[in-house]
Tab-separated table of C-alpha atoms in Angstrom:
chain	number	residue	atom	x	y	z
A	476	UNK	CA	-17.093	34.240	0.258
A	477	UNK	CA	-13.875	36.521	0.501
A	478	UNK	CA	-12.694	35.297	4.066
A	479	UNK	CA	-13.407	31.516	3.735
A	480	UNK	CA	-10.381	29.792	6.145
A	481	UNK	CA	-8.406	27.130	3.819
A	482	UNK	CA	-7.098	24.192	5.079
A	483	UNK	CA	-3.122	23.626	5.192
A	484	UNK	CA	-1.925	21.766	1.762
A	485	UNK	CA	-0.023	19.746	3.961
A	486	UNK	CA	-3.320	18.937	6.026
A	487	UNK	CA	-5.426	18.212	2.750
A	488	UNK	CA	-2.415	15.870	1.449
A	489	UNK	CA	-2.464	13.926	4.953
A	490	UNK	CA	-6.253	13.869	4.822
A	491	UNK	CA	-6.281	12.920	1.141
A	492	UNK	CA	-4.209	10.039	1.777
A	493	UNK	CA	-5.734	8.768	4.880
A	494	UNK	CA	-8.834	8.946	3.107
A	495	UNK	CA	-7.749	7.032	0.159
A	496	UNK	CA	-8.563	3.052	-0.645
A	497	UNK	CA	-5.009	0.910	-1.173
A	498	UNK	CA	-6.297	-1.036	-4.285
A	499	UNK	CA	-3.391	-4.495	-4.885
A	500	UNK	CA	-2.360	-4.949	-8.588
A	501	UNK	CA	-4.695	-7.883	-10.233
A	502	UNK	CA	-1.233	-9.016	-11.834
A	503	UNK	CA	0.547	-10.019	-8.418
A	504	UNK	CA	-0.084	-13.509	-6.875
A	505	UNK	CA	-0.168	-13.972	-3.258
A	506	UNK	CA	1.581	-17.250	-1.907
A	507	UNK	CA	0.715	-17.800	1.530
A	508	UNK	CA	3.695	-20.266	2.861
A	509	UNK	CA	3.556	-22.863	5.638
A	510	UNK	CA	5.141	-20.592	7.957
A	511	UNK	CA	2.194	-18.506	7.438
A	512	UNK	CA	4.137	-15.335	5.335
A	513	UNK	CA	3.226	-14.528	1.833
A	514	UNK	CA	5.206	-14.431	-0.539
A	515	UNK	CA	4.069	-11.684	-3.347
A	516	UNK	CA	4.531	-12.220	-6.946
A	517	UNK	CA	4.826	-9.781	-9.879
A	518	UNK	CA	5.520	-10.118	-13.175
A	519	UNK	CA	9.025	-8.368	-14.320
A	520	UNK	CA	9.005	-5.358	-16.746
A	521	UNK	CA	12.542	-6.124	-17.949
A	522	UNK	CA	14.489	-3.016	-19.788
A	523	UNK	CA	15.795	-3.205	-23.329
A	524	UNK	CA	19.381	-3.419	-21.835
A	525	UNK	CA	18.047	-7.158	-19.434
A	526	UNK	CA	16.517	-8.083	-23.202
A	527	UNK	CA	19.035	-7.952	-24.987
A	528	UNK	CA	21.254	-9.505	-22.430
A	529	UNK	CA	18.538	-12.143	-22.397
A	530	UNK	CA	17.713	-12.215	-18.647
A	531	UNK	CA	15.622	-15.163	-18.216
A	532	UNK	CA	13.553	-13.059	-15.078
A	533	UNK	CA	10.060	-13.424	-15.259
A	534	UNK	CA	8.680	-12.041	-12.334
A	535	UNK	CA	9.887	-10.338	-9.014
A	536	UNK	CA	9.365	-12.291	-6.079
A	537	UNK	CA	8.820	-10.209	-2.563
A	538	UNK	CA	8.612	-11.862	0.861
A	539	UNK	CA	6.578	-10.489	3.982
A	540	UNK	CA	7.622	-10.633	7.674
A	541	UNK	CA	4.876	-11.463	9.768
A	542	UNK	CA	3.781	-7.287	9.818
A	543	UNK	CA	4.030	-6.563	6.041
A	544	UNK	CA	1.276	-10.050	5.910
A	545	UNK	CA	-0.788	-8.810	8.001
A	546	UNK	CA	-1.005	-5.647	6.131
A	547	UNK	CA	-0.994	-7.474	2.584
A	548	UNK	CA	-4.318	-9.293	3.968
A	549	UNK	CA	-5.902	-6.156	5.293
A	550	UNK	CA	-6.173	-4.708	1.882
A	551	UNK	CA	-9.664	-5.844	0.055
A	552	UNK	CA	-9.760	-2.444	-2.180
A	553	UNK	CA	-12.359	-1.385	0.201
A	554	UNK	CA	-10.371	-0.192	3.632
A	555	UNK	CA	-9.327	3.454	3.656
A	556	UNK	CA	-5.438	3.634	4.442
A	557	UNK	CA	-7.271	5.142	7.870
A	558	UNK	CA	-9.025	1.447	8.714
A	559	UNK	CA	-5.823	-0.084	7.936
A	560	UNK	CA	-3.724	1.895	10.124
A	561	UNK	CA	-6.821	1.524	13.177
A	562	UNK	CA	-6.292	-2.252	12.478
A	563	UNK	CA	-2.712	-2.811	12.610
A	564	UNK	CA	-2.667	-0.401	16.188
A	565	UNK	CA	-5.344	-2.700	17.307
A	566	UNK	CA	-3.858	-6.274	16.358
A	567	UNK	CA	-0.395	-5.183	17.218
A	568	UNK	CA	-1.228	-3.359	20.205
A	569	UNK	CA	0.291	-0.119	19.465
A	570	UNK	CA	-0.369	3.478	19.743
A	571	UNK	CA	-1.836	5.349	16.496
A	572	UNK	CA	1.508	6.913	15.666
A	573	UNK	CA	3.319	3.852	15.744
A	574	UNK	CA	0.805	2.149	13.685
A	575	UNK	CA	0.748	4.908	11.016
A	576	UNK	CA	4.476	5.524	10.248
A	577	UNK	CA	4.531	1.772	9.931
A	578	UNK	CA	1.858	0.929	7.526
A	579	UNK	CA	2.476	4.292	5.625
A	580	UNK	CA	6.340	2.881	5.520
A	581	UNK	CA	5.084	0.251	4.047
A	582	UNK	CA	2.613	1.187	1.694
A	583	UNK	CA	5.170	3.510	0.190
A	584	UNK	CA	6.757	0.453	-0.572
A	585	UNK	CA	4.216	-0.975	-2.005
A	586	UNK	CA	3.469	1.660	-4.384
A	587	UNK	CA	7.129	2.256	-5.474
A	588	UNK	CA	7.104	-1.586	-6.625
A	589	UNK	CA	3.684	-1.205	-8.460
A	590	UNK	CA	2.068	-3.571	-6.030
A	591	UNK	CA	-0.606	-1.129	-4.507
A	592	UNK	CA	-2.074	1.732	-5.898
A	593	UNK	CA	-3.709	4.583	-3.367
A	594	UNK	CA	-7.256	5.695	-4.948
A	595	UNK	CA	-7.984	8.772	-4.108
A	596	UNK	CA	-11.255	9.494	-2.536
A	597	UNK	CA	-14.295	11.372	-4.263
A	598	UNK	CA	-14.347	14.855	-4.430
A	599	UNK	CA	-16.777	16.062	-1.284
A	600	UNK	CA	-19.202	18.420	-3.412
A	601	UNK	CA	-20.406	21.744	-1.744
């Protein structure tokens, strides 16, 4: 068809994203601690330069306030980024925008410290 409306690439990114399963690394190890936060661990992809230094680093530790836990325990490579954000608004009693800039905050952070990975969704086929 010649005059088929297109969506926004700005609305196909958002929906792409929403859409899209946060899957954890299999390498980190979750530590949940007595005070009930976890406590993430990752092993260390050290540069030539920490190498040859001999940095004795093994892994990257990262600790979660009581929020970025809750989160952390949400994700079972199943939830859309979507059910996570419904489930956060809902448990922390907050509107839907709150909940969103928070968890896609955090998420970012995830996947900038190759924690999380965002799987995109399948293809809809017409």
């Amino acid at each position: 068809m010649m005059f088929t409306k297109k969506k926004p690439d700005a609305l196909q990114q958002r929906e792409a994203l929403l859409g899209g399963v946060p899957v954890k690394n299999a390498l980190v190890k979750t530590t949940l601690r007595s005070n009930g936060m976890a406590r993430l661990s990752a092993p260390l992809q050290r540069s030539w330069l920490a190498r040859k230094l001999g940095s004795d680093a093994d892994e990257k530790t990262f600790e979660l306030d009581d929020l970025g836990t809750f989160c952390w325990q949400q994700i079972d490579n199943r939830r859309t980024v979507e059910t996570l954000i419904t489930a956060f608004a809902e448990h922390h009693k907050l509107n839907l925008r709150e909940a969103e800039v928070s968890v896609l905050a955090f998420l970012k952070l995830l996947v900038q410290r190759n924690l999380v990975a965002i799987v995109a969704p399948k293809a809809k086929s017409d």
